[in-house]
Tab-separated table of C-alpha atoms in Angstrom:
chain	number	residue	atom	x	y	z
P	1283	MET	CA	135.747	108.872	99.028
P	1284	LYS	CA	138.047	111.827	98.924
P	1285	ASN	CA	141.101	110.003	97.574
P	1286	ASN	CA	139.372	108.138	94.758
P	1287	VAL	CA	140.382	108.703	91.186
P	1288	PHE	CA	137.036	109.452	89.580
P	1289	VAL	CA	136.119	107.093	86.788
P	1290	GLN	CA	134.419	108.707	83.828
P	1291	TYR	CA	131.603	107.587	81.589
P	1292	ASP	CA	132.664	107.227	77.981
P	1293	LYS	CA	132.268	110.253	75.696
P	1294	LEU	CA	129.294	108.860	73.784
P	1295	SER	CA	127.351	108.149	77.003
P	1296	LYS	CA	128.034	111.700	78.148
P	1297	ALA	CA	126.924	113.123	74.808
P	1298	PHE	CA	123.687	111.115	74.870
P	1299	HIS	CA	122.995	112.249	78.448
P	1300	TRP	CA	123.591	115.964	77.967
P	1301	VAL	CA	122.055	116.308	74.489
P	1302	THR	CA	118.931	114.498	75.694
P	1303	ALA	CA	118.732	116.689	78.801
P	1304	ILE	CA	119.031	119.880	76.737
P	1305	ILE	CA	116.445	118.716	74.204
P	1306	VAL	CA	113.973	117.765	76.956
P	1307	VAL	CA	114.261	121.207	78.553
P	1308	ILE	CA	113.845	123.005	75.207
P	1309	ALA	CA	110.865	120.802	74.268
P	1310	PHE	CA	109.294	121.541	77.660
P	1311	VAL	CA	109.740	125.294	77.208
P	1312	LEU	CA	108.283	125.143	73.698
P	1313	GLY	CA	105.450	122.828	74.786
P	1314	PRO	CA	102.176	124.306	73.593
P	1315	GLY	CA	100.107	124.583	76.752
P	1316	ASP	CA	97.234	125.893	74.683
P	1317	PHE	CA	97.324	123.069	72.124
P	1318	GLY	CA	93.744	121.872	72.714
P	1319	HIS	CA	92.440	125.445	72.638
P	1320	LEU	CA	94.206	126.089	69.331
P	1321	LEU	CA	92.669	123.004	67.770
P	1322	ARG	CA	89.177	123.914	68.964
P	1323	GLU	CA	89.619	127.304	67.296
P	1324	GLY	CA	90.546	125.567	64.042
P	1325	ILE	CA	94.187	126.677	64.042
P	1326	ASP	CA	96.487	124.291	62.212
P	1327	PRO	CA	99.289	123.312	64.639
P	1328	GLY	CA	101.652	123.106	61.666
P	1329	THR	CA	101.467	126.888	61.360
P	1330	ARG	CA	102.958	127.343	64.827
P	1331	ILE	CA	106.748	127.030	64.846
P	1332	ASP	CA	106.782	126.289	68.587
P	1333	ILE	CA	104.561	123.252	68.012
P	1334	VAL	CA	106.623	122.078	65.030
P	1335	TRP	CA	109.814	122.357	67.105
P	1336	HIS	CA	108.174	120.671	70.121
P	1337	GLU	CA	107.014	117.709	68.044
P	1338	SER	CA	110.356	117.437	66.227
P	1339	LEU	CA	112.281	117.524	69.495
P	1340	GLY	CA	109.959	114.855	70.904
P	1341	ILE	CA	110.847	112.534	68.021
P	1342	ALA	CA	114.529	113.372	68.597
P	1343	VAL	CA	114.218	112.456	72.301
P	1344	PHE	CA	112.633	109.112	71.438
P	1345	THR	CA	115.324	108.370	68.831
P	1346	LEU	CA	118.201	109.396	71.116
P	1347	THR	CA	116.776	107.370	73.995
P	1348	PHE	CA	116.489	104.284	71.799
P	1349	LEU	CA	120.051	104.740	70.478
P	1350	ARG	CA	121.297	105.366	74.017
P	1351	LEU	CA	119.704	102.127	75.197
P	1352	LEU	CA	121.447	100.259	72.365
P	1353	TRP	CA	124.744	101.902	73.345
P	1354	ILE	CA	124.315	100.874	76.982
P	1355	ALA	CA	124.042	97.274	75.838
P	1356	VAL	CA	127.504	97.372	74.209
P	1357	ARG	CA	129.438	100.220	75.860
P	1358	PRO	CA	132.235	99.882	78.379
P	1359	ALA	CA	131.055	99.355	81.933
P	1360	ALA	CA	129.573	102.353	83.715
P	1361	PRO	CA	131.526	103.770	86.648
P	1362	ASN	CA	130.767	101.981	89.897
P	1363	VAL	CA	130.756	104.523	92.692
P	1364	GLN	CA	130.626	103.108	96.198
P	1365	MET	CA	127.658	104.404	98.160
P	1366	GLN	CA	125.150	103.374	100.781
P	1367	PRO	CA	122.735	100.659	99.558
P	1368	TRP	CA	119.709	102.937	100.032
P	1369	MET	CA	121.361	105.630	97.879
P	1370	HIS	CA	122.147	103.061	95.218
P	1371	LEU	CA	118.509	101.882	95.285
P	1372	LEU	CA	117.147	105.437	95.042
P	1373	GLY	CA	119.527	106.149	92.173
P	1374	ARG	CA	118.358	103.034	90.341
P	1375	LEU	CA	114.699	103.941	90.874
P	1376	MET	CA	115.322	107.486	89.631
P	1377	HIS	CA	117.036	106.216	86.503
P	1378	ILE	CA	114.229	103.745	85.815
P	1379	ALA	CA	111.659	106.537	86.194
P	1380	LEU	CA	113.594	108.884	83.909
P	1381	TRP	CA	114.102	106.189	81.261
P	1382	GLY	CA	110.406	105.320	81.408
P	1383	LEU	CA	109.472	108.962	80.946
P	1384	LEU	CA	111.911	109.451	78.069
P	1385	PHE	CA	110.129	106.666	76.204
P	1386	SER	CA	106.565	107.347	77.323
P	1387	LEU	CA	106.495	111.103	76.670
P	1388	PRO	CA	106.861	110.791	72.875
P	1389	LEU	CA	104.476	107.812	72.846
P	1390	THR	CA	101.769	109.692	74.769
P	1391	ALA	CA	102.201	112.632	72.370
P	1392	LEU	CA	101.581	110.319	69.414
P	1393	LEU	CA	98.594	108.807	71.220
P	1394	ALA	CA	97.227	112.305	71.873
P	1395	LEU	CA	97.619	113.323	68.238
P	1396	GLY	CA	96.328	110.051	66.834
P	1397	SER	CA	93.339	109.654	69.143
P	1398	GLU	CA	92.081	113.117	68.175
P	1399	SER	CA	93.040	112.808	64.475
P	1400	ASN	CA	95.500	115.693	64.655
P	1401	PRO	CA	98.528	115.944	62.377
P	1402	LEU	CA	102.130	115.342	63.366
P	1403	THR	CA	104.170	118.165	61.853
P	1404	LEU	CA	107.949	118.121	61.963
P	1405	LEU	CA	110.732	120.424	60.855
P	1406	GLY	CA	111.447	120.362	57.152
P	1407	GLY	CA	107.751	120.301	56.287
P	1408	PHE	CA	107.322	116.601	57.066
P	1409	ARG	CA	103.718	116.009	58.051
P	1410	ILE	CA	101.520	113.038	58.783
P	1411	GLU	CA	97.904	114.161	58.602
P	1412	LYS	CA	96.426	111.305	60.588
P	1413	LEU	CA	97.739	108.414	62.611
P	1414	PRO	CA	94.973	105.932	61.759
P	1415	LEU	CA	96.469	102.966	63.604
P	1416	ILE	CA	96.205	104.960	66.812
P	1417	ALA	CA	92.802	106.513	66.094
P	1418	GLY	CA	91.246	103.112	65.527
P	1419	SER	CA	92.969	101.386	68.414
P	1420	HIS	CA	91.683	100.454	71.839
P	1421	LEU	CA	94.396	102.657	73.378
P	1422	ALA	CA	92.955	105.837	71.880
P	1423	ASN	CA	89.997	105.853	74.255
P	1424	LEU	CA	91.754	104.763	77.441
P	1425	ALA	CA	92.718	108.267	78.539
P	1426	ASP	CA	92.923	111.902	77.563
P	1427	TRP	CA	96.421	111.430	76.186
P	1428	GLY	CA	97.060	115.163	75.943
P	1429	ASP	CA	96.528	115.476	79.708
P	1430	VAL	CA	98.693	112.405	80.334
P	1431	HIS	CA	101.443	113.873	78.136
P	1432	LYS	CA	101.327	117.185	80.010
P	1433	LEU	CA	101.487	115.420	83.397
P	1434	LEU	CA	104.437	113.301	82.294
P	1435	GLY	CA	106.181	116.395	80.912
P	1436	ASP	CA	105.854	118.142	84.267
P	1437	THR	CA	106.979	114.976	86.044
P	1438	ILE	CA	110.163	114.541	83.994
P	1439	LEU	CA	111.209	118.119	84.759
P	1440	TRP	CA	110.655	117.629	88.496
P	1441	LEU	CA	112.520	114.316	88.523
P	1442	ALA	CA	115.357	115.732	86.423
P	1443	GLY	CA	115.659	118.581	88.920
P	1444	ILE	CA	115.837	116.144	91.837
P	1445	HIS	CA	118.349	114.063	89.864
P	1446	ALA	CA	120.520	117.170	89.332
P	1447	LEU	CA	120.305	118.151	93.017
P	1448	ALA	CA	121.318	114.627	94.037
P	1449	ALA	CA	124.308	114.783	91.679
P	1450	LEU	CA	125.350	118.117	93.213
P	1451	PHE	CA	124.980	116.627	96.716
P	1452	HIS	CA	127.197	113.715	95.729
P	1453	GLN	CA	129.775	116.021	94.183
P	1454	PHE	CA	130.078	118.689	96.840
P	1455	LYS	CA	128.960	117.029	100.081
P	1456	LEU	CA	129.910	113.375	99.630
P	1457	LYS	CA	132.754	114.068	97.168
P	1458	ASP	CA	132.284	110.638	95.616
P	1459	GLY	CA	132.554	111.588	91.945
P	1460	VAL	CA	129.010	110.793	90.823
P	1461	LEU	CA	128.599	114.146	89.048
P	1462	SER	CA	132.166	114.295	87.742
P	1463	SER	CA	131.738	110.901	86.095
P	1464	MET	CA	129.109	112.347	83.727
P	1465	LEU	CA	130.437	115.878	83.180
P	1466	PRO	CA	131.814	116.636	79.709
P	1467	TRP	CA	134.933	118.056	81.380
P	1468	GLN	CA	137.005	116.709	84.248
P	1469	MET	CA	136.709	118.247	87.695
P	1470	LYS	CA	139.671	118.167	89.992
P	1471	SER	CA	139.077	116.469	93.305
P	1472	LYS	CA	140.299	117.945	96.583
């Protein structure tokens, strides 16, 4: 579609997309891989700034994702790029998977903390010592939620990478404007 004028997402949709992406990457980098080990040694996770940032960013991701979903319900229509039906289907499936992960990652973190009676410590000194509704729930014993959270964290990074590669393929091989529609700046088409 070399002669198309590329339609853009609205500015708020772009901001939600890119801020969420940046926060997810930072939260992943700061993710405490040794969290269980620290707790077994009796170290308070609230004394580790990486953990406090990780947990705070997780709450931010959940909040942004919820607000983004509300915005999608009322925003102007998303750009409709013409593509093969199988590409459209794969794109839809990818977006569903990413949305599911954006919601489930913070929830599995809360389940992990609550099921093991660990505190939630956020920036600004906000702390919830125990999440008793989780600890006493049936959900607490269904899985090792820390392991589930780690698996989902790895999964979202892999899927986001594939998502980015697909956007680059659309932009530079297919030249259909998929990437340009979400970039904060406008790219000139050839």
